[in-house]
Tab-separated table of C-alpha atoms in Angstrom:
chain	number	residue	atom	x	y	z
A	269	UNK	CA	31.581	-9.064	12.848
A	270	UNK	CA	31.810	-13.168	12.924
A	271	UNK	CA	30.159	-14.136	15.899
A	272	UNK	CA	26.386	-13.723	16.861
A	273	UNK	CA	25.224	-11.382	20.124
A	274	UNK	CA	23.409	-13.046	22.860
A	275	UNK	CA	20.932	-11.062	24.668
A	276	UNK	CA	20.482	-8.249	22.019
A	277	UNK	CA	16.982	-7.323	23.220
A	278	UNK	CA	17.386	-7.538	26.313
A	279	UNK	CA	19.776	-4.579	25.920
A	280	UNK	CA	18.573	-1.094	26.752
A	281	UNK	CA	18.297	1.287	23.891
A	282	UNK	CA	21.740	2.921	24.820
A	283	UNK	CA	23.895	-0.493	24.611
A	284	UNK	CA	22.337	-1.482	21.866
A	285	UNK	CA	23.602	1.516	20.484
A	286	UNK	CA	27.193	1.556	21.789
A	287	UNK	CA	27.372	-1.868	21.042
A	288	UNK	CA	26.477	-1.199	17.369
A	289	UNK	CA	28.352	1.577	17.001
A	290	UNK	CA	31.698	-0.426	18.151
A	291	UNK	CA	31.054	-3.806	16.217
A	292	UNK	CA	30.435	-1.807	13.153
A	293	UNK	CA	31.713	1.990	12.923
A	294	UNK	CA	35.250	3.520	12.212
A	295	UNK	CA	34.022	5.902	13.910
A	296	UNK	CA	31.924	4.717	16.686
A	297	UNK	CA	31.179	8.419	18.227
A	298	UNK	CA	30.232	9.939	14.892
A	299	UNK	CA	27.367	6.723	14.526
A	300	UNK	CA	25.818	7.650	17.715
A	301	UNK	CA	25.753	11.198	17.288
A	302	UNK	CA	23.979	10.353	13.731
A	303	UNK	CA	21.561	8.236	15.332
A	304	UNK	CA	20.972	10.661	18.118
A	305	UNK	CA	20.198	13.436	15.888
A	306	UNK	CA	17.021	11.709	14.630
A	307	UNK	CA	15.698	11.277	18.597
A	308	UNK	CA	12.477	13.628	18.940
A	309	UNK	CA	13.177	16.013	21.769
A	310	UNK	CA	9.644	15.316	23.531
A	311	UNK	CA	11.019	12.245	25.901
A	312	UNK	CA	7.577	11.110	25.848
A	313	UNK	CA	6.619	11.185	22.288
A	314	UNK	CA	10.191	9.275	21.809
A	315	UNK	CA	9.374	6.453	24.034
A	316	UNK	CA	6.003	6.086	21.902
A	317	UNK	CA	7.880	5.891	18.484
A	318	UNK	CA	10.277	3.266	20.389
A	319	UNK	CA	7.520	1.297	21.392
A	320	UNK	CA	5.984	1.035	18.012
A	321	UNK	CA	8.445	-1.876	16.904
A	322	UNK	CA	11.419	-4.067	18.781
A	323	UNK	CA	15.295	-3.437	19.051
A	324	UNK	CA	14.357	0.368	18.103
A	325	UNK	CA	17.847	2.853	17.861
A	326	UNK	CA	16.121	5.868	16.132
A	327	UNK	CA	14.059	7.392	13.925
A	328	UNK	CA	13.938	7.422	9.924
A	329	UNK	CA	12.509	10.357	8.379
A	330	UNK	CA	10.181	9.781	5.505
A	331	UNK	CA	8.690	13.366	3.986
A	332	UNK	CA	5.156	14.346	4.842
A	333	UNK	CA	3.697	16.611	2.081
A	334	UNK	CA	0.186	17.442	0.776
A	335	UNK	CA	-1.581	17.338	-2.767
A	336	UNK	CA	-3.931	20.104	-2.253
A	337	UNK	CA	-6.820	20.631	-4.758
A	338	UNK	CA	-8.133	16.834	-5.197
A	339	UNK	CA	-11.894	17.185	-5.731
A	340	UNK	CA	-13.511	13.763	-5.226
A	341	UNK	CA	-17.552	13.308	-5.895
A	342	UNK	CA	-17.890	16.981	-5.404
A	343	UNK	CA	-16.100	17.506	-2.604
A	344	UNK	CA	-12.552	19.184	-2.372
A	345	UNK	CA	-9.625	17.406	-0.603
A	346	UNK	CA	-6.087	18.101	0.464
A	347	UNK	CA	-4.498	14.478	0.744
A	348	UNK	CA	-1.613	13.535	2.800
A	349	UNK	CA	1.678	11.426	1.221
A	350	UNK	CA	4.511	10.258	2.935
A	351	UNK	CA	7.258	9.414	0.317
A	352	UNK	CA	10.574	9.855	-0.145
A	353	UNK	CA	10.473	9.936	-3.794
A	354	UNK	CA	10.988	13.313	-5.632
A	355	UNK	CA	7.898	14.275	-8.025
A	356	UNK	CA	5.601	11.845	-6.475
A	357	UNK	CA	3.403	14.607	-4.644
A	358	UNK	CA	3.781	17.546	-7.437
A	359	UNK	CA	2.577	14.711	-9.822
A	360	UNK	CA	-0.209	14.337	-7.866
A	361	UNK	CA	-1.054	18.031	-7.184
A	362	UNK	CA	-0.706	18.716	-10.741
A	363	UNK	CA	-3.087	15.963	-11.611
A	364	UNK	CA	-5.670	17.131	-8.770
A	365	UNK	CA	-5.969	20.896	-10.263
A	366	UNK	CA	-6.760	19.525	-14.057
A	367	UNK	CA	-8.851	17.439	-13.143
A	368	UNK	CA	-10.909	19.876	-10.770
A	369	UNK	CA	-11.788	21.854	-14.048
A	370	UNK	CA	-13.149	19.281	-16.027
A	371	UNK	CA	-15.573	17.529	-13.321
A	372	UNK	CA	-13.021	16.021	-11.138
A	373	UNK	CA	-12.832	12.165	-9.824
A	374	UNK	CA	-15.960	9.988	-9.236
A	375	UNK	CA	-15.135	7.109	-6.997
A	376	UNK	CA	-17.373	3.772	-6.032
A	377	UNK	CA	-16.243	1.301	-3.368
A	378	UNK	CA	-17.714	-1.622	-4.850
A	379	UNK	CA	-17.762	-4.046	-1.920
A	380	UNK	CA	-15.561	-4.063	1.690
A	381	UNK	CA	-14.968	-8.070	1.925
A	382	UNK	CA	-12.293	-9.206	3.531
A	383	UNK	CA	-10.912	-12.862	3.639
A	384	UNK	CA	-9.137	-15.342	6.425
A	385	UNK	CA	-8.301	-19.299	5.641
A	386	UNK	CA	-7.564	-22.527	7.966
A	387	UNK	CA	-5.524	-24.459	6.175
A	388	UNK	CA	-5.886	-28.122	7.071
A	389	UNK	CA	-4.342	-31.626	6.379
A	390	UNK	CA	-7.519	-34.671	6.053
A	391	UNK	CA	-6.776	-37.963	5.001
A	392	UNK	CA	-9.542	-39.624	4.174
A	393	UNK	CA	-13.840	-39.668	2.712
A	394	UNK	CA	-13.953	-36.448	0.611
A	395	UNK	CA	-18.079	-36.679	1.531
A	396	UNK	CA	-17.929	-37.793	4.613
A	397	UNK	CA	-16.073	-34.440	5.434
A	398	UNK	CA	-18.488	-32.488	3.487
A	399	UNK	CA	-21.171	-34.206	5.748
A	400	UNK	CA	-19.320	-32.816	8.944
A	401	UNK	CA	-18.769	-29.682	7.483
A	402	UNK	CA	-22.871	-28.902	7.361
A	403	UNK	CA	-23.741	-30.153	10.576
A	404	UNK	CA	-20.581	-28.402	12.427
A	405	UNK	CA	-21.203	-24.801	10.518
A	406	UNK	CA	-23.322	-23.361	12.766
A	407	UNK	CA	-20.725	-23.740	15.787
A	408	UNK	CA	-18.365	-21.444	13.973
A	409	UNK	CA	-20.760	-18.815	14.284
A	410	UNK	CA	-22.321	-19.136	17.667
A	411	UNK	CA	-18.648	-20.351	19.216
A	412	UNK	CA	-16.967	-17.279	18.390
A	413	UNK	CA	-20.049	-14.547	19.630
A	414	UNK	CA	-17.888	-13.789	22.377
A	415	UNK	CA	-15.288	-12.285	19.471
A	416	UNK	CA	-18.055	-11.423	17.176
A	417	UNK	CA	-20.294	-9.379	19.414
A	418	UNK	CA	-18.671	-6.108	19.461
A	419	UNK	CA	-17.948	-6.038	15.286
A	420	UNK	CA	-21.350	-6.951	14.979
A	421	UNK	CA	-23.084	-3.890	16.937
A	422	UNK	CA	-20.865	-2.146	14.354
A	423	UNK	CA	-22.365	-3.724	11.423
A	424	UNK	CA	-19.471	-6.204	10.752
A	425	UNK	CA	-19.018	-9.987	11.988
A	426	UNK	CA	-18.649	-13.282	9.620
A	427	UNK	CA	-20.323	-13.167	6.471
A	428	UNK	CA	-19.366	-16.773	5.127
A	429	UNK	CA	-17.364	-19.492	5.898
A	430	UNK	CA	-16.883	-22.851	3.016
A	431	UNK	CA	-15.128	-25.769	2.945
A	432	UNK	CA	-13.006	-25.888	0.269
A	433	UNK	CA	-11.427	-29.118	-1.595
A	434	UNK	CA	-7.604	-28.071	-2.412
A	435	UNK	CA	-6.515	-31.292	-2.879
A	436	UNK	CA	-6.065	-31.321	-6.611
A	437	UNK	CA	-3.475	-28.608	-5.493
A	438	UNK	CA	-1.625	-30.518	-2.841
A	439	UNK	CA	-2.511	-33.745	-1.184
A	440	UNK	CA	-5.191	-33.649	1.250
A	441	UNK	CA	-5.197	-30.230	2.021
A	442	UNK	CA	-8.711	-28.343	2.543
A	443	UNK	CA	-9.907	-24.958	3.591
A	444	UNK	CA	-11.797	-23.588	5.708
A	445	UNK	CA	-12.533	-20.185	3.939
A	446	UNK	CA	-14.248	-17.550	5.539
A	447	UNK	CA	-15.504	-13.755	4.660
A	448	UNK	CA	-15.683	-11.295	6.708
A	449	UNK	CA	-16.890	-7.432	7.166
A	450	UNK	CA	-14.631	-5.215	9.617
A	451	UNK	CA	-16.172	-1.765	8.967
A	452	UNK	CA	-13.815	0.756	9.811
A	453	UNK	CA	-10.954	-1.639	11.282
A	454	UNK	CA	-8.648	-3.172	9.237
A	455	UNK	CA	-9.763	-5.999	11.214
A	456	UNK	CA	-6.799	-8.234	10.727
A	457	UNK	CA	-6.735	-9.329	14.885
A	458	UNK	CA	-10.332	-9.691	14.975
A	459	UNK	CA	-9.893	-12.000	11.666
A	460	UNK	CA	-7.361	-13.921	13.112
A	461	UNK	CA	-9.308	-14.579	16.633
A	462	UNK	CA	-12.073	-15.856	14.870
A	463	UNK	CA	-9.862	-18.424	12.620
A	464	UNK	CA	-7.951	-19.696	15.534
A	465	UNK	CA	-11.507	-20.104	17.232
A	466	UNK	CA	-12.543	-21.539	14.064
A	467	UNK	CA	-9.607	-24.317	13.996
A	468	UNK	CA	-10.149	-25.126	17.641
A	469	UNK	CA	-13.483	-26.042	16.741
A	470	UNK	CA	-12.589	-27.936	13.870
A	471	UNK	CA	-10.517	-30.492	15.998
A	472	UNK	CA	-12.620	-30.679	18.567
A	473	UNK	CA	-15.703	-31.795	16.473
A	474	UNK	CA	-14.080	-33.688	14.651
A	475	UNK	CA	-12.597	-35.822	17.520
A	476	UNK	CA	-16.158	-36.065	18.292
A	477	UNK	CA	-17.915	-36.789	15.035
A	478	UNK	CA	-19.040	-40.529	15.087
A	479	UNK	CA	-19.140	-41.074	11.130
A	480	UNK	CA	-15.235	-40.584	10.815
A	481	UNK	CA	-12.182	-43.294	11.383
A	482	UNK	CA	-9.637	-42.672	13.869
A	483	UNK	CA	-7.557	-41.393	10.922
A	484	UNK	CA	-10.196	-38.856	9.540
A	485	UNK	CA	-10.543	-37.563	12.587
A	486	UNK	CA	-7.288	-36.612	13.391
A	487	UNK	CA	-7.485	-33.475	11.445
A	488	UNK	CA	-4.083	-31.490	10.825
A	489	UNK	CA	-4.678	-27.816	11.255
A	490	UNK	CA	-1.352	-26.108	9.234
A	491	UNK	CA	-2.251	-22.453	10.468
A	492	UNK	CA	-5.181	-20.095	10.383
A	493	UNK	CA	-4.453	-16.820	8.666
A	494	UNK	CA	-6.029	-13.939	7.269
A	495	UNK	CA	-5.250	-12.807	3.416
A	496	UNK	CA	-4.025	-10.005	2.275
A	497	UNK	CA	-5.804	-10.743	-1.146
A	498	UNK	CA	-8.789	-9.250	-1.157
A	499	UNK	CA	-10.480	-9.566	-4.806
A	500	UNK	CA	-13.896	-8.243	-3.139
A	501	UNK	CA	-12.673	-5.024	-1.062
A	502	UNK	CA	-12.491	-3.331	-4.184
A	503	UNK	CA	-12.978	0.351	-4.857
A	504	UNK	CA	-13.128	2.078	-8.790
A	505	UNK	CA	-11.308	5.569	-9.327
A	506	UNK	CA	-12.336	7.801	-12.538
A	507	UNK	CA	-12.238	10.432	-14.615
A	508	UNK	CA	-13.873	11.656	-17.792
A	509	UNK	CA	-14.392	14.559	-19.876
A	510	UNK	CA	-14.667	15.872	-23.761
A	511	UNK	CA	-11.420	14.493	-25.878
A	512	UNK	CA	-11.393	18.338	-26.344
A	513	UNK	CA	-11.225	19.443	-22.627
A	514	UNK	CA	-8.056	17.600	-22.154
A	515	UNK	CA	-6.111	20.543	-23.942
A	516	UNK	CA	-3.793	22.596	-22.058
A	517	UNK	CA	-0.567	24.426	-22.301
A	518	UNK	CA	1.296	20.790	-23.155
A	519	UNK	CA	-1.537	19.381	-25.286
A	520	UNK	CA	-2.131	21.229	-28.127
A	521	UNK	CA	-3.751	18.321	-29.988
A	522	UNK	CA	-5.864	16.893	-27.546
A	523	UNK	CA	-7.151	13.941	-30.227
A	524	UNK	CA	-3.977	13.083	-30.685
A	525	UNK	CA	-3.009	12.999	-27.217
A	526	UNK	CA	-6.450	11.000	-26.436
A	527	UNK	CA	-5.664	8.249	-28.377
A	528	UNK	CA	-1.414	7.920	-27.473
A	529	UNK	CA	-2.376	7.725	-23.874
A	530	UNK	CA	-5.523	4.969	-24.442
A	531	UNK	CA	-2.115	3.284	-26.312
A	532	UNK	CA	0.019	3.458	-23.648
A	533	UNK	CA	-2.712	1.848	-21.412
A	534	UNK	CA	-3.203	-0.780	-23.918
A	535	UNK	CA	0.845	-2.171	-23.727
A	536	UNK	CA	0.461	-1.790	-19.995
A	537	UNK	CA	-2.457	-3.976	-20.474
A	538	UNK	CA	-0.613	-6.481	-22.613
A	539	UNK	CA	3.011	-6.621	-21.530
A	540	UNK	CA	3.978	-7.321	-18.452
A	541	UNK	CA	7.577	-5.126	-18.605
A	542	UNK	CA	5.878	-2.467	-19.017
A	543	UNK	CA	2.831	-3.442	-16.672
A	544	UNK	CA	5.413	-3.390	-13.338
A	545	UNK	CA	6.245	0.162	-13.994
A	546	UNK	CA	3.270	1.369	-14.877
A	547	UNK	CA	1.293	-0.095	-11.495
A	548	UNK	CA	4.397	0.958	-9.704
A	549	UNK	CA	3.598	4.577	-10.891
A	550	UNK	CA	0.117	4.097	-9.194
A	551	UNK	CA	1.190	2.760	-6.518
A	552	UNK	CA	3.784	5.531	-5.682
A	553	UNK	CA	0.248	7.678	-5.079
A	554	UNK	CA	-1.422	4.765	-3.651
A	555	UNK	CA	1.392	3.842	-0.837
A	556	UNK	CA	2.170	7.146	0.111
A	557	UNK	CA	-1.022	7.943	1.408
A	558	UNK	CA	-1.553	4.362	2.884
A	559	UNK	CA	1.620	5.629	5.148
A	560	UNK	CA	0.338	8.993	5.995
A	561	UNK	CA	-2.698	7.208	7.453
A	562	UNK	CA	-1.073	4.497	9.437
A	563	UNK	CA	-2.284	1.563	7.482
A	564	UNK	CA	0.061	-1.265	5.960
A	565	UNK	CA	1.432	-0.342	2.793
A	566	UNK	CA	3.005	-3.975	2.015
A	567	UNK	CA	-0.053	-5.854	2.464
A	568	UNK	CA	-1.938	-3.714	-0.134
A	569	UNK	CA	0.802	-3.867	-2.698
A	570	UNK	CA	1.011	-7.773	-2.098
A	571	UNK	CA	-2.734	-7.597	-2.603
A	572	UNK	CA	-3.144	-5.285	-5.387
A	573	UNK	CA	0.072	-7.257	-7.074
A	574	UNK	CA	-1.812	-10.396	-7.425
A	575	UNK	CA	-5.456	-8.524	-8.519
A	576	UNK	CA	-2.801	-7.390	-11.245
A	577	UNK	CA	-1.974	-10.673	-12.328
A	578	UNK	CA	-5.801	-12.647	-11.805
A	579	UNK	CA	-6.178	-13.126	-15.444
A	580	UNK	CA	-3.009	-15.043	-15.476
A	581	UNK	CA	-1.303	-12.872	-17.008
A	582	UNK	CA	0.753	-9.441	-14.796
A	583	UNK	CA	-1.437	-6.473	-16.101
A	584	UNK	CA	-1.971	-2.502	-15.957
A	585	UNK	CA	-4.376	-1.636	-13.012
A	586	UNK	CA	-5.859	1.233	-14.772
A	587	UNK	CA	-7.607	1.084	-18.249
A	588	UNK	CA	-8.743	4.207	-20.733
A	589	UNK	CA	-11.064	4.558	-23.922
A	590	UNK	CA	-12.503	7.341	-26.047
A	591	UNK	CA	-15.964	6.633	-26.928
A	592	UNK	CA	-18.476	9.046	-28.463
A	593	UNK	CA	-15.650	11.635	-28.009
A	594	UNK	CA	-15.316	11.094	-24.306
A	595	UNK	CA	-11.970	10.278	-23.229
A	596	UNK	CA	-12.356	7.803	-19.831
A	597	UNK	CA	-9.692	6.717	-17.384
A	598	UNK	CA	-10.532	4.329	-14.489
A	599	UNK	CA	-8.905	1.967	-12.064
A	600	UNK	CA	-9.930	-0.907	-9.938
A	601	UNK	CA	-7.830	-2.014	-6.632
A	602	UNK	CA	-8.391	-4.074	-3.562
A	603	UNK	CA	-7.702	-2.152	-0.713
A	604	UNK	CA	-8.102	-3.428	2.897
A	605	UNK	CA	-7.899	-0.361	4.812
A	606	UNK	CA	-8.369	0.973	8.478
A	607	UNK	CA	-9.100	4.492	10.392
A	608	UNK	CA	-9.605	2.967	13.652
A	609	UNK	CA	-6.979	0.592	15.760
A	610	UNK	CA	-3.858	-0.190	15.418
A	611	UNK	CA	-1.211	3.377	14.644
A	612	UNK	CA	-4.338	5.585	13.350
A	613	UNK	CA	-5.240	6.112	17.596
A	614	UNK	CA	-1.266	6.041	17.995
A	615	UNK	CA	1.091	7.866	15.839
A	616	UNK	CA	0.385	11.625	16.092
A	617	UNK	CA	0.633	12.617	12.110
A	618	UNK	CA	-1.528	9.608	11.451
A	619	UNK	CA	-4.210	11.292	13.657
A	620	UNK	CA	-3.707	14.648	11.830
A	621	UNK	CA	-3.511	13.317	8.393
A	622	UNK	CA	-7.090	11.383	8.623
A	623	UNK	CA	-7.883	14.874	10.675
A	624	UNK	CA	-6.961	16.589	7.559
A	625	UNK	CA	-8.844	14.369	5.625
A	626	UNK	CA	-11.749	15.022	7.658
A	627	UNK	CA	-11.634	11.859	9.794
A	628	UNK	CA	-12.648	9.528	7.000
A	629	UNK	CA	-14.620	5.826	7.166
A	630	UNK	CA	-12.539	2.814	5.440
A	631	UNK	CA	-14.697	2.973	2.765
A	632	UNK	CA	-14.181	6.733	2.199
A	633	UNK	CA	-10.177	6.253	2.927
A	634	UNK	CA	-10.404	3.630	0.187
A	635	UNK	CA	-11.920	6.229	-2.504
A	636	UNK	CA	-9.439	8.829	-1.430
A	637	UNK	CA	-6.031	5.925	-2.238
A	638	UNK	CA	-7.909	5.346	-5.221
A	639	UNK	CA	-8.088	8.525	-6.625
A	640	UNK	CA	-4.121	9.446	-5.553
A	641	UNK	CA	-3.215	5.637	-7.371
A	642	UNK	CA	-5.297	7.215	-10.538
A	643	UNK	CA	-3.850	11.015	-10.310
A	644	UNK	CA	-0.284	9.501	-10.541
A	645	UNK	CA	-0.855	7.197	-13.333
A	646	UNK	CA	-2.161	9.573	-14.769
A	647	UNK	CA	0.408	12.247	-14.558
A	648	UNK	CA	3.076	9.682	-15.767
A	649	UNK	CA	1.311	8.531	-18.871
A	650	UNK	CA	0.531	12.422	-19.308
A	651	UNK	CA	4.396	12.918	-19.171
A	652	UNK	CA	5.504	9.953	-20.810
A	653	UNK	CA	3.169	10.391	-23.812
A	654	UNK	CA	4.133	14.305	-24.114
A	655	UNK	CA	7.395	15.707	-22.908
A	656	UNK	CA	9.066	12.937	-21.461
A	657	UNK	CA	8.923	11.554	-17.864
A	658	UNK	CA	12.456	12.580	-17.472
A	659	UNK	CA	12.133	16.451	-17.807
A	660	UNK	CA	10.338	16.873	-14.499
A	661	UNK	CA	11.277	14.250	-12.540
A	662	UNK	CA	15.288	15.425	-13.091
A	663	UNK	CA	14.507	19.177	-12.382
A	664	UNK	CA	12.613	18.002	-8.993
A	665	UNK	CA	15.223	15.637	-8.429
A	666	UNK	CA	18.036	18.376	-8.620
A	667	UNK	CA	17.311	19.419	-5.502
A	668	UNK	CA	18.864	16.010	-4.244
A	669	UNK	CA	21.438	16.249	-6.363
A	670	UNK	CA	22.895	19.447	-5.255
A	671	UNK	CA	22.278	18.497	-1.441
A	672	UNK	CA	24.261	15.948	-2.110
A	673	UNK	CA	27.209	18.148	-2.979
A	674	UNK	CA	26.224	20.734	-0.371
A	675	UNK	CA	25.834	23.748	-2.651
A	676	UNK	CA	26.137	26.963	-1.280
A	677	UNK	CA	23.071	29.282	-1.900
A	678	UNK	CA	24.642	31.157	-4.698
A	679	UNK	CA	25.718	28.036	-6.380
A	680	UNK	CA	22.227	26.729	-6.307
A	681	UNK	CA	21.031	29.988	-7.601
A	682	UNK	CA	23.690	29.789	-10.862
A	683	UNK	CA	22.712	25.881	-11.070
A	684	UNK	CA	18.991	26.353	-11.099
A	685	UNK	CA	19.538	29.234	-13.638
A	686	UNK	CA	21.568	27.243	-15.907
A	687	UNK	CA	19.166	24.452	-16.006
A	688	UNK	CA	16.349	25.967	-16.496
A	689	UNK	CA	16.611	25.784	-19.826
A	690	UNK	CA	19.313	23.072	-20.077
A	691	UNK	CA	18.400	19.073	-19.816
A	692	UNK	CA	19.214	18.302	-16.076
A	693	UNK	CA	20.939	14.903	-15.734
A	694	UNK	CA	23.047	13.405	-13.108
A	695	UNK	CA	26.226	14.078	-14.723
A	696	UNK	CA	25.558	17.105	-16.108
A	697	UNK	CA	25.087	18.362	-12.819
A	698	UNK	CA	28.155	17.166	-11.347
A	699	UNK	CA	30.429	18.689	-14.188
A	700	UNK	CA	28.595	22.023	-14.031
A	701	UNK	CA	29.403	22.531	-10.193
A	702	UNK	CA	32.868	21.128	-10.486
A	703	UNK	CA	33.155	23.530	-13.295
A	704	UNK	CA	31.700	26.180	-11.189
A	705	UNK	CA	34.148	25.479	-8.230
A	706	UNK	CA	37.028	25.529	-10.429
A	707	UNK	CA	36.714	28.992	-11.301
């Protein structure tokens, strides 16, 4: 394909499709049987998965499954993931029932701010902005009631808003950072009305303002955007227990095990190789239940990514000790979170997962990612520091393997026989059914 397609969206779904299908298939009929195959039945529920982004051909699959058993400040829960990764969810399972006998996870959500900037351009008196910026604050309140007023029956609104002085950073460029509380919204629109009200107001005032030179009044507004960094929406996952208690049938020395698994923490802590893996272990619980429940998994990791690194330094999320024979394991994220607007009133297994999870707040939604971030770190250092991560995260992804090669049902029987007690590996796998099929 060497030229570009005018029109595209104005298309209807079927000529998008044939078109596709032609400019890019061998087989053009096989491509739109493929993509056909993935259309939901229900016409109507269809048209609402079309609608939820633009140019839409079909739908992807993504596996829904549950961790059952997760008991969180006294209170049992069966948690929703969507992931396509093998392991992910029995990982999490398997860390929800040993935790359940030894006092299960204690969460806090430690504060619910969220942030949005205008980011300006101001050439000129440093103080004679600062001046302005006092006498004009109250207008960015009482300007944007008419955005404000519903949020704030709700307990939400504008908490703060600062000027801030960037230009040590780049040249005359200054802030206008605000703080806000959005409850049980995500609240990115609302966050965004109010900073476009915000930078409207900023221009007009300051074409007004009598103490500034025709220069320093014409104020440059870049954009006004919310941030998906949120260092004070943060919420803290635990566990704790007896270094004793943490024996089972694959911890025989539970000292020993204690103090390899505050180790492994430690290098997370210090080196940033192994710091990537080890937060994308906790984020494998954390994003798959940020999916289940409509909310936006890439902001959070973007988020959580640079909490990682706000020491300067890329660093493990999660942290451990053993201290007067109590082994601890905790973790602190930002998470900006929603259970009402946006796909949690649309999508139909976002309204039954936060219906399985008892039609949770923000803040509660927040403890419950927490605690799934913290159940799959945990299972991995448990794994890596023990048996191996590879030894159950091959035999779960055999399954994949052996769809792959379409095994019959009495193939898969012989294959899951023979590596029951054999190492499974890609390879190994492959030779043993061509083996098999030989014979």
């Amino acid at each position: 394909m060497n030229t570009a397609v005018a029109g595209f969206s104005k298309l209807s779904k079927e000529e998008k499709i044939n078109w596709i299908a032609s400019a890019y298939f061998s087989n053009p009929e096989n491509a739109v049987q493929l993509l056909k195959n993935y259309w939901n039945a229900d016409e109507k529920l269809q048209k609402l998965h079309d609608e939820f982004i633009e140019n839409t051909i079909s739908n992807f699959y993504i596996p829904l499954g549950v961790a059952p058993n997760f008991l969180i400040n006294g209170k049992y829960h069966t948690i929703p993931m969507a992931i396509e990764e093998s392991s992910v969810v029995a990982a999490a399972s398997k860390s929800a029932k040993f935790w359940a006998s030894r006092g299960g996870f204690k969460t806090t959500v430690i504060n619910t701010e969220k942030i949005g900037q205008v980011h300006f351009i101001y050439k000129g008196d440093i103080s004679k902005l600062e001046l302005f910026f006092a006498q004009t604050k109250t207008k960015f309140f009482s300007e944007t009631e008419n955005i404000t007023k519903n949020m704030q029956q709700r307990g939400g609104g504008i908490l703060d808003i600062t000027l801030e002085d960037k230009s040590m950073l780049l040249e005359n460029y200054f802030q206008l950072h605000a703080t806000f509380e959005t409850k049980d919204s995500m609240g990115a629109n609302f966050i965004n009305s109010c900073l476009e009200q915000f930078a409207s107001i900023l221009k007009s005032e300051a074409q007004a303002y009598e103490l500034f030179s025709e220069e320093e009044k014409d104020i440059e507004v870049v954009m006004s955007i919310l941030s998906n960094y949120v260092p004070n929406c943060i919420v803290r996952a635990e566990v704790s227990c007896p270094v004793e208690d943490l024996a089972e049938k694959h911890i025989s020395n539970p000292e020993a095990f204690a103090e390899r698994f505050v180790r492994a923490v430690q290098i997370a802590e210090v080196e940033p190789f192994r710091a990537v893996t080890h937060n994308k272990g906790i984020m494998n619980g954390i994003d798959a239940v940020i999916l289940a429940t409509g909310n936006d998994f890439r902001a959070v990791e973007a988020g959580v990514h640079a909490y990682a690194a706000k020491e300067g330094q890329y660093s493990s999320l999660s942290h451990a000790k053993i201290e007067n024979g109590i082994f601890s394991f905790w973790l602190e994220v930002p998470l900006a979170l929603g259970t009402v607007g946006g796909l949690t009133s649309l999508h139909p297994l976002v309204k039954l997962s936060l219906e399985m999870l008892e039609n949770p707040s923000a803040s509660q939604l927040m403890e419950i990612v927490a605690v799934a971030g913290l159940a799959q770190n945990f299972a991995a250092l448990r794994s890596l520091t023990t048996t191996g991560i590879q030894d159950g995260h091959m035999k779960m992804h055999l399954n994949n393997i052996l769809n792959q090669f379409e095994a019959t049902n009495d193939e898969r029987h012989l294959i899951q026989k023979h590596f029951k007690n054999h190492v499974v590996s890609h390879s190994g796998v492959v030779n043993f059914i061509e083996n098999l099929r030989k014979q």
